[in-house]
Short mmCIF file of C-alpha atoms in Angstrom, two decimals:
data_model
loop_
_atom_site.label_atom_id
_atom_site.label_comp_id
_atom_site.label_asym_id
_atom_site.label_seq_id
_atom_site.Cartn_x
_atom_site.Cartn_y
_atom_site.Cartn_z
CA MET L 1 -8.34 1.05 -5.92
CA LEU L 2 -10.47 0.15 -8.88
CA ASP L 3 -12.79 2.71 -10.48
CA VAL L 4 -16.36 1.72 -9.55
CA LYS L 5 -17.65 3.64 -12.56
CA MET L 6 -15.53 1.44 -14.85
CA ILE L 7 -16.77 -1.72 -13.08
CA ARG L 8 -20.34 -0.51 -13.62
CA GLN L 9 -19.67 0.02 -17.33
CA LYS L 10 -17.87 -3.31 -17.92
CA PRO L 11 -19.07 -5.72 -15.22
CA ASP L 12 -18.47 -8.91 -17.22
CA GLU L 13 -14.90 -7.93 -18.09
CA PHE L 14 -14.08 -7.14 -14.46
CA LYS L 15 -15.68 -10.39 -13.28
CA ALA L 16 -13.65 -12.41 -15.79
CA ARG L 17 -10.31 -10.79 -15.07
CA LEU L 18 -10.72 -10.60 -11.30
CA SER L 19 -11.83 -14.23 -11.20
CA THR L 20 -8.20 -15.08 -12.06
CA ARG L 21 -7.27 -13.41 -8.76
CA GLY L 22 -9.76 -15.39 -6.70
CA VAL L 23 -12.57 -12.83 -6.70
CA ALA L 24 -16.03 -14.42 -7.02
CA ALA L 25 -18.55 -12.87 -9.42
CA GLU L 26 -20.90 -12.51 -6.45
CA GLU L 27 -18.51 -9.98 -4.90
CA ILE L 28 -18.78 -7.78 -7.98
CA ASP L 29 -22.55 -8.17 -8.02
CA ALA L 30 -22.78 -7.20 -4.34
CA LEU L 31 -20.65 -4.12 -4.98
CA LEU L 32 -22.77 -3.04 -7.94
CA ASP L 33 -26.00 -3.62 -5.98
CA GLU L 34 -24.73 -1.40 -3.17
CA ASP L 35 -23.54 1.17 -5.70
CA GLN L 36 -27.01 1.22 -7.30
CA LYS L 37 -28.55 1.73 -3.86
CA ARG L 38 -26.16 4.64 -3.30
CA ARG L 39 -27.05 6.20 -6.64
CA ASP L 40 -30.80 5.78 -6.01
CA LEU L 41 -30.49 7.46 -2.63
CA LEU L 42 -28.53 10.35 -4.11
CA ASN L 43 -31.11 10.73 -6.87
CA GLN L 44 -33.94 10.83 -4.32
CA THR L 45 -32.05 13.39 -2.28
CA GLU L 46 -31.50 15.61 -5.32
CA GLN L 47 -35.20 15.47 -6.18
CA LEU L 48 -36.17 16.41 -2.63
CA LYS L 49 -33.64 19.26 -2.58
CA SER L 50 -35.16 20.54 -5.80
CA GLN L 51 -38.61 20.30 -4.19
CA ARG L 52 -37.31 22.12 -1.09
CA ASN L 53 -35.98 24.94 -3.25
CA LYS L 54 -39.38 25.22 -4.93
CA VAL L 55 -41.18 25.33 -1.56
CA SER L 56 -38.72 27.92 -0.26
CA GLY L 57 -39.63 30.09 -3.23
CA GLU L 58 -43.33 29.64 -2.48
CA ILE L 59 -42.78 30.66 1.16
CA ALA L 60 -40.86 33.74 0.12
CA GLN L 61 -43.60 34.71 -2.34
CA ALA L 62 -46.32 34.17 0.29
CA LYS L 63 -44.46 36.35 2.77
CA ARG L 64 -44.07 39.09 0.17
CA ASN L 65 -47.83 38.88 -0.43
CA LYS L 66 -48.43 38.85 3.35
CA GLU L 67 -50.20 35.49 2.96
CA ASP L 68 -50.28 32.57 5.42
CA ALA L 69 -47.25 30.34 4.68
CA SER L 70 -47.65 27.90 7.60
CA ASP L 71 -48.61 24.94 5.39
CA ALA L 72 -45.63 25.52 3.11
CA ILE L 73 -43.28 25.89 6.09
CA ALA L 74 -44.54 22.61 7.58
CA LYS L 75 -44.10 20.96 4.19
CA MET L 76 -40.52 22.26 3.94
CA ARG L 77 -39.69 20.94 7.43
CA GLU L 78 -41.04 17.55 6.41
CA VAL L 79 -38.95 17.58 3.24
CA GLY L 80 -35.90 18.72 5.20
CA GLN L 81 -36.26 15.83 7.64
CA LYS L 82 -36.58 13.35 4.78
CA ILE L 83 -33.46 14.81 3.12
CA LYS L 84 -31.55 14.38 6.38
CA GLU L 85 -32.60 10.73 6.64
CA LEU L 86 -31.68 10.02 3.01
CA ASP L 87 -28.33 11.79 3.39
CA GLU L 88 -27.49 9.55 6.35
CA GLN L 89 -28.49 6.44 4.37
CA ALA L 90 -26.48 7.67 1.36
CA ASP L 91 -23.40 8.29 3.53
CA GLN L 92 -23.67 4.73 4.86
CA ALA L 93 -24.03 3.38 1.31
CA VAL L 94 -21.03 5.40 0.10
CA ALA L 95 -18.93 4.08 3.00
CA LYS L 96 -19.99 0.52 2.23
CA VAL L 97 -19.26 0.87 -1.49
CA ASN L 98 -15.82 2.34 -0.73
CA ASP L 99 -15.03 -0.44 1.75
CA MET L 100 -16.12 -3.16 -0.68
CA ALA L 101 -14.11 -1.59 -3.52
CA ALA L 102 -11.07 -1.16 -1.24
CA ARG L 103 -10.98 -4.92 -0.66
CA LEU L 104 -10.82 -5.81 -4.36
CA PRO L 105 -7.32 -6.48 -5.74
CA ASN L 106 -5.93 -4.70 -8.75
CA LEU L 107 -6.96 -5.73 -12.25
CA PRO L 108 -4.20 -7.99 -13.64
CA ASN L 109 -2.45 -6.99 -16.82
CA GLU L 110 -3.90 -9.06 -19.67
CA THR L 111 -0.47 -10.41 -20.72
CA ILE L 112 0.52 -12.09 -17.46
CA PRO L 113 0.15 -15.85 -16.91
CA VAL L 114 -3.16 -17.01 -15.46
CA GLY L 115 -3.00 -19.45 -12.58
CA SER L 116 -3.99 -20.03 -8.98
CA ASP L 117 -0.50 -20.10 -7.45
CA GLU L 118 3.25 -19.97 -8.06
CA SER L 119 3.16 -23.10 -10.23
CA ALA L 120 1.84 -20.91 -13.08
CA ASN L 121 4.70 -18.38 -12.86
CA VAL L 122 6.77 -18.04 -16.05
CA GLU L 123 10.55 -17.71 -16.18
CA ILE L 124 11.72 -14.82 -18.38
CA ARG L 125 15.47 -15.31 -18.20
CA LYS L 126 18.37 -16.78 -16.25
CA VAL L 127 21.44 -14.67 -15.48
CA GLY L 128 24.70 -16.31 -14.37
CA THR L 129 25.54 -19.95 -13.87
CA PRO L 130 25.27 -21.59 -10.46
CA ARG L 131 28.68 -22.53 -9.09
CA LYS L 132 29.62 -26.20 -9.02
CA PHE L 133 31.09 -27.00 -5.61
CA ASP L 134 33.69 -29.72 -5.04
CA PHE L 135 32.45 -29.96 -1.45
CA GLU L 136 29.03 -30.05 0.19
CA PRO L 137 27.88 -26.37 0.47
CA LYS L 138 26.61 -25.36 3.90
CA ALA L 139 23.46 -23.36 4.64
CA HIS L 140 23.99 -19.68 5.38
CA TRP L 141 22.81 -19.98 8.98
CA ASN L 142 25.47 -22.63 9.69
CA ILE L 143 28.12 -20.52 7.95
CA GLY L 144 27.13 -17.40 9.89
CA GLU L 145 27.12 -19.19 13.24
CA ASP L 146 30.43 -20.97 12.54
CA LEU L 147 32.07 -17.63 11.63
CA ASP L 148 30.45 -15.99 14.69
CA ILE L 149 28.88 -13.25 12.56
CA LEU L 150 25.20 -14.25 13.03
CA ASP L 151 23.63 -15.08 16.39
CA PHE L 152 20.11 -16.47 16.05
CA GLU L 153 20.04 -17.99 19.53
CA ARG L 154 20.48 -14.69 21.34
CA GLY L 155 18.13 -12.98 18.89
CA ALA L 156 15.46 -15.45 19.95
CA LYS L 157 16.32 -14.98 23.62
CA VAL L 158 15.98 -11.20 23.45
CA SER L 159 13.05 -10.88 21.03
CA GLY L 160 11.73 -14.27 19.95
CA ALA L 161 11.84 -16.47 16.86
CA ARG L 162 12.78 -14.85 13.52
CA PHE L 163 15.13 -12.26 15.04
CA VAL L 164 18.93 -12.18 14.77
CA TYR L 165 22.05 -10.33 15.87
CA TYR L 166 24.62 -9.45 13.22
CA LYS L 167 28.11 -9.35 14.75
CA GLY L 168 31.48 -7.94 13.68
CA LEU L 169 32.12 -8.57 10.01
CA GLY L 170 28.54 -9.79 9.64
CA ALA L 171 27.26 -6.34 10.63
CA LYS L 172 29.89 -4.76 8.40
CA LEU L 173 28.79 -6.94 5.46
CA GLU L 174 25.15 -5.90 5.90
CA ARG L 175 26.15 -2.23 6.06
CA ALA L 176 28.47 -2.60 3.06
CA LEU L 177 25.63 -4.12 1.03
CA TYR L 178 23.04 -1.44 1.63
CA ASN L 179 25.53 1.37 1.07
CA PHE L 180 26.57 -0.29 -2.20
CA MET L 181 22.92 -0.69 -3.26
CA LEU L 182 22.05 2.92 -2.49
CA ASP L 183 25.11 4.18 -4.41
CA GLU L 184 24.21 2.04 -7.43
CA HIS L 185 20.60 3.25 -7.46
CA GLU L 186 21.75 6.85 -7.18
CA LYS L 187 23.79 6.29 -10.36
CA GLU L 188 20.54 5.20 -12.07
CA GLY L 189 18.82 8.48 -11.18
CA TYR L 190 17.09 7.59 -7.92
CA THR L 191 16.98 10.22 -5.18
CA GLU L 192 17.94 8.75 -1.82
CA MET L 193 15.56 9.42 1.05
CA ILE L 194 15.36 8.61 4.75
CA THR L 195 11.69 8.07 5.51
CA PRO L 196 9.56 7.76 8.64
CA TYR L 197 9.50 4.17 9.90
CA ILE L 198 6.04 4.55 11.46
CA VAL L 199 3.08 5.66 9.33
CA ASN L 200 -0.63 6.41 9.79
CA ASP L 201 -3.63 4.41 8.55
CA ASP L 202 -4.16 6.69 5.54
CA SER L 203 -0.67 5.80 4.32
CA MET L 204 -1.25 2.08 4.78
CA PHE L 205 -4.54 2.42 2.89
CA GLY L 206 -2.83 4.35 0.09
CA THR L 207 -0.47 1.52 -0.82
CA GLY L 208 -3.06 -1.23 -0.31
CA GLN L 209 -2.04 -2.83 3.00
CA PHE L 210 -5.21 -1.60 4.73
CA PRO L 211 -7.97 -2.52 5.29
CA LYS L 212 -7.43 -6.11 4.14
CA PHE L 213 -4.02 -7.08 5.53
CA LYS L 214 -3.86 -5.65 9.04
CA GLU L 215 -2.83 -9.03 10.46
CA ASP L 216 0.44 -8.87 8.49
CA VAL L 217 1.84 -5.80 10.27
CA TYR L 218 2.72 -4.45 13.70
CA GLN L 219 0.44 -1.65 14.89
CA ILE L 220 1.01 0.72 17.79
CA LYS L 221 -1.67 -0.13 20.33
CA GLY L 222 -4.18 2.67 20.87
CA GLN L 223 -2.76 4.81 18.05
CA ASN L 224 -3.40 5.29 14.36
CA MET L 225 0.21 4.22 13.66
CA THR L 226 1.89 1.19 12.06
CA MET L 227 5.53 0.12 11.81
CA ILE L 228 6.30 -0.01 8.10
CA PRO L 229 6.36 -3.41 6.36
CA THR L 230 8.44 -1.82 3.58
CA ALA L 231 9.71 1.63 2.60
CA GLU L 232 7.29 1.40 -0.32
CA VAL L 233 4.64 2.79 2.05
CA PRO L 234 6.30 6.11 3.04
CA LEU L 235 7.94 6.55 -0.37
CA THR L 236 4.68 6.11 -2.32
CA ASN L 237 2.70 8.26 0.12
CA TYR L 238 5.21 11.12 -0.19
CA TYR L 239 2.98 12.72 -2.83
CA ARG L 240 -0.34 11.55 -1.35
CA GLY L 241 -3.09 14.11 -2.01
CA GLU L 242 -0.88 16.12 -4.38
CA VAL L 243 -0.60 16.97 -8.06
CA ILE L 244 2.90 16.29 -9.40
CA PRO L 245 4.02 18.81 -12.05
CA ASP L 246 4.13 17.17 -15.47
CA GLU L 247 7.74 18.19 -16.04
CA LYS L 248 8.88 16.33 -12.90
CA LEU L 249 7.78 12.91 -14.15
CA PRO L 250 9.11 10.32 -13.92
CA VAL L 251 10.15 10.58 -10.26
CA TYR L 252 12.60 7.96 -8.93
CA VAL L 253 13.20 7.58 -5.18
CA THR L 254 15.04 4.99 -3.09
CA ALA L 255 15.48 4.35 0.62
CA LEU L 256 17.03 1.96 3.06
CA SER L 257 14.71 1.09 5.92
CA PRO L 258 13.97 -1.62 8.43
CA SER L 259 10.87 -3.61 7.54
CA PHE L 260 8.59 -5.12 10.17
CA ARG L 261 6.29 -8.04 9.34
CA SER L 262 4.26 -10.34 11.54
CA GLU L 263 4.62 -13.14 8.96
CA ALA L 264 1.06 -14.21 9.73
CA GLY L 265 0.38 -17.61 8.24
CA SER L 266 4.06 -18.53 7.79
CA ALA L 267 4.30 -20.99 10.67
CA GLY L 268 6.71 -23.76 9.75
CA ARG L 269 8.14 -21.93 6.72
CA ASP L 270 11.81 -20.86 6.67
CA THR L 271 12.13 -21.23 10.42
CA ARG L 272 15.92 -21.05 10.16
CA GLY L 273 18.11 -18.39 8.64
CA LEU L 274 17.61 -14.92 7.19
CA ILE L 275 14.92 -15.62 4.60
CA ARG L 276 11.77 -14.88 6.63
CA MET L 277 12.35 -12.47 9.53
CA HIS L 278 10.07 -10.24 11.59
CA GLN L 279 12.60 -7.40 11.19
CA PHE L 280 14.97 -6.95 8.26
CA ASN L 281 16.62 -4.23 6.21
CA LYS L 282 15.58 -3.56 2.65
CA VAL L 283 16.55 -1.04 0.00
CA GLU L 284 13.38 0.00 -1.83
CA MET L 285 12.87 1.62 -5.23
CA VAL L 286 9.70 3.57 -6.06
CA LYS L 287 8.70 5.34 -9.26
CA TYR L 288 5.93 7.78 -10.19
CA THR L 289 5.35 7.81 -13.95
CA LYS L 290 2.93 8.83 -16.67
CA PRO L 291 0.59 5.96 -17.61
CA GLU L 292 2.07 5.47 -21.07
CA ASP L 293 5.59 5.02 -19.64
CA SER L 294 4.95 2.69 -16.71
CA TYR L 295 5.66 -0.67 -18.34
CA ASP L 296 8.95 0.53 -19.82
CA GLU L 297 9.81 1.81 -16.34
CA LEU L 298 8.94 -1.61 -14.85
CA GLU L 299 11.51 -3.25 -17.11
CA LYS L 300 14.12 -0.66 -16.15
CA MET L 301 13.40 -1.19 -12.45
CA THR L 302 13.77 -4.95 -12.87
CA GLU L 303 17.12 -4.36 -14.57
CA ASN L 304 18.17 -2.02 -11.74
CA ALA L 305 17.56 -4.78 -9.20
CA GLY L 306 19.23 -7.39 -11.40
CA SER L 307 22.35 -5.29 -11.95
CA ILE L 308 23.05 -5.38 -8.20
CA MET L 309 23.22 -9.18 -8.27
CA GLU L 310 25.26 -9.23 -11.45
CA LYS L 311 27.86 -6.94 -9.90
CA LEU L 312 27.92 -9.15 -6.79
CA GLY L 313 28.39 -12.23 -8.99
CA LEU L 314 25.18 -13.90 -7.79
CA PRO L 315 23.28 -16.16 -10.23
CA TYR L 316 19.57 -15.39 -10.47
CA HIS L 317 16.54 -15.69 -12.68
CA VAL L 318 13.56 -13.43 -13.41
CA ILE L 319 9.99 -14.71 -13.39
CA THR L 320 6.65 -13.08 -14.14
CA LEU L 321 4.13 -13.91 -11.44
CA SER L 322 0.79 -15.44 -12.27
CA THR L 323 -2.53 -13.82 -11.43
CA GLY L 324 -2.89 -16.03 -8.33
CA ASP L 325 0.61 -15.43 -6.96
CA MET L 326 0.76 -11.66 -7.44
CA GLY L 327 0.44 -9.12 -4.62
CA PHE L 328 -2.85 -7.32 -3.94
CA SER L 329 -1.91 -3.93 -5.48
CA ALA L 330 0.05 -5.17 -8.48
CA ALA L 331 -1.06 -5.30 -12.10
CA MET L 332 2.18 -7.04 -13.12
CA THR L 333 5.10 -8.32 -11.05
CA HIS L 334 8.56 -9.56 -11.96
CA ASP L 335 10.27 -11.49 -9.17
CA LEU L 336 14.03 -11.85 -9.11
CA GLU L 337 15.15 -15.03 -7.37
CA VAL L 338 18.75 -15.65 -6.34
CA TRP L 339 20.40 -19.08 -6.45
CA MET L 340 20.84 -20.64 -2.99
CA PRO L 341 23.28 -23.58 -3.26
CA ALA L 342 22.45 -25.25 0.07
CA GLN L 343 18.76 -25.39 -0.87
CA ASP L 344 19.56 -26.18 -4.50
CA THR L 345 16.92 -23.71 -5.67
CA TYR L 346 16.19 -20.07 -6.44
CA ARG L 347 14.69 -17.90 -3.66
CA GLU L 348 13.00 -14.50 -3.99
CA ILE L 349 15.28 -11.53 -3.32
CA SER L 350 13.37 -8.78 -5.14
CA SER L 351 9.84 -8.18 -6.36
CA CYS L 352 9.25 -5.37 -8.89
CA SER L 353 5.65 -4.37 -9.53
CA ASN L 354 3.66 -1.94 -11.63
CA THR L 355 0.46 -1.03 -9.76
CA GLU L 356 -0.71 1.22 -12.62
CA ASP L 357 -3.13 3.78 -11.10
CA PHE L 358 -4.37 1.45 -8.33
CA GLN L 359 -2.34 3.05 -5.51
CA ALA L 360 -2.61 6.53 -7.02
CA ARG L 361 -6.41 6.37 -6.81
CA ARG L 362 -6.28 5.26 -3.19
CA ALA L 363 -3.70 7.91 -2.28
CA HIS L 364 -5.08 10.49 -4.76
CA ILE L 365 -1.78 11.20 -6.53
CA GLN L 366 -2.29 13.02 -9.83
CA TYR L 367 -0.49 14.96 -12.53
CA ARG L 368 -1.69 17.42 -15.16
CA ASP L 369 -1.08 16.28 -18.73
CA GLU L 370 -0.02 18.43 -21.65
CA ASN L 371 -3.66 19.38 -22.27
CA GLY L 372 -4.10 20.55 -18.70
CA LYS L 373 -6.27 17.56 -17.76
CA LEU L 374 -5.80 15.96 -14.35
CA ASP L 375 -5.03 12.24 -14.42
CA PHE L 376 -3.68 9.66 -11.98
CA VAL L 377 0.00 8.76 -12.12
CA HIS L 378 1.17 5.16 -12.23
CA THR L 379 3.28 3.97 -9.30
CA LEU L 380 5.87 1.21 -9.27
CA ASN L 381 7.86 -0.39 -6.48
CA GLY L 382 10.64 -2.92 -6.14
CA SER L 383 13.24 -4.26 -3.75
CA GLY L 384 16.73 -3.26 -4.63
CA LEU L 385 17.43 -5.56 -2.71
CA ALA L 386 16.27 -7.31 0.46
CA VAL L 387 19.55 -6.91 2.33
CA GLY L 388 19.40 -9.91 4.68
CA ARG L 389 18.57 -12.27 1.83
CA THR L 390 21.53 -10.85 -0.10
CA VAL L 391 23.79 -11.57 2.90
CA ALA L 392 22.43 -15.12 2.91
CA ALA L 393 23.10 -15.48 -0.84
CA ILE L 394 26.69 -14.21 -0.50
CA LEU L 395 27.44 -16.55 2.42
CA GLU L 396 26.20 -19.56 0.45
CA ASN L 397 27.52 -18.70 -3.02
CA CYS L 398 30.88 -17.34 -1.90
CA GLN L 399 31.74 -19.96 0.77
CA ASN L 400 34.98 -21.88 0.73
CA GLU L 401 35.76 -25.43 1.83
CA ASP L 402 37.65 -24.20 4.92
CA GLY L 403 34.50 -22.40 6.14
CA SER L 404 35.57 -18.91 5.09
CA VAL L 405 33.60 -16.60 2.81
CA THR L 406 35.14 -14.53 0.01
CA ILE L 407 33.77 -10.99 -0.21
CA PRO L 408 32.60 -9.97 -3.73
CA GLU L 409 35.12 -7.57 -5.24
CA VAL L 410 32.67 -4.66 -5.57
CA LEU L 411 32.00 -4.81 -1.82
CA GLN L 412 35.61 -4.87 -0.67
CA PRO L 413 36.02 -1.05 -0.66
CA TYR L 414 32.87 -0.85 1.51
CA MET L 415 34.42 -3.48 3.82
CA HIS L 416 37.54 -1.31 4.23
CA GLY L 417 39.61 -3.79 2.29
CA VAL L 418 38.42 -7.00 3.96
CA LYS L 419 38.54 -9.66 1.27
CA LYS L 420 37.55 -12.70 3.25
CA ILE L 421 35.66 -13.55 6.42
CA THR L 422 37.44 -16.30 8.29
CA LYS L 423 37.06 -18.04 11.63
#
């Protein structure tokens, strides 16, 4: 959440930078107008409270002098009623200011590309060379169905579109991947966690999903509970409302979890395969850092995600997202996209973001610096990796002409020695 005080001090700067994220200047003006109304109401209330204190003193003095204080008492009641009315108006103004501020996206880092959509994204580097096939590569959904390791038809029968059954060595491959990912992240200093998969509204607000993106998630009807869209939510909210000891920072945590997404607005996109599912597994990385360290930590997190693909032998590239393509809470995002031979293109498999203090303000996560001053931490999150998309990438990149799929060498111990999936 952005600091309204800072917006008030530098309105033109915030208008200019947020305009690159689709925020109209009128939205900032409306927020500042409501904030001024709030401040005026609070100022009036303070003046009346000061007047009430003065009248209270006059009443006390009159009583000590055994004088008639009825006029002063009536005056105090009148002032008290006015204070009550102004307090109610101020509470409404505060709630409105907070709601308006909560719907503003994070301020983009000044170094990222400016643009309205993904066309403005900038490639940082390519890693690995896409394999040249001497046969026509098949799409992962055809490979999975031919090998009888993915069953989309029965997934749709039981649950609906964008659900799947993993079977046999397909299920074993998924399990091998997330165990491998968790082990690799542990080597990099991340503490593995198993989190709740259902969270409350305060948690969804803390990471920026609420109040603006409720249509993107699955909520429990009649309850203040939501099925998590990513383990970022419970991992980041772990320290919500707390002060992290300075000596603990940075904190690295990781978790495997299912992710549940309504995919609102994705009709017609990726209707086949594992790319865009309502339920999928993902290994998440989250960091809490001091402000001065957060961008170095973003680069390390991006490398952590990339190293998984390098060890699996999957070609990928890293791009920095433009202001118009970046997620709501992010100040800077690096996407890692894996090469998908059947589509002849790169597809997102990880997104690593620095939210700076945006989430920490919403979730009120602080630390005490070396001078004893309280300050907000910076939080970062990234996929390490989306497991189903990694399965898809392995099926396509490691397929053979006879329809079999060779298991990457680093995964073979996790597959109990299985080196190839065959019909």
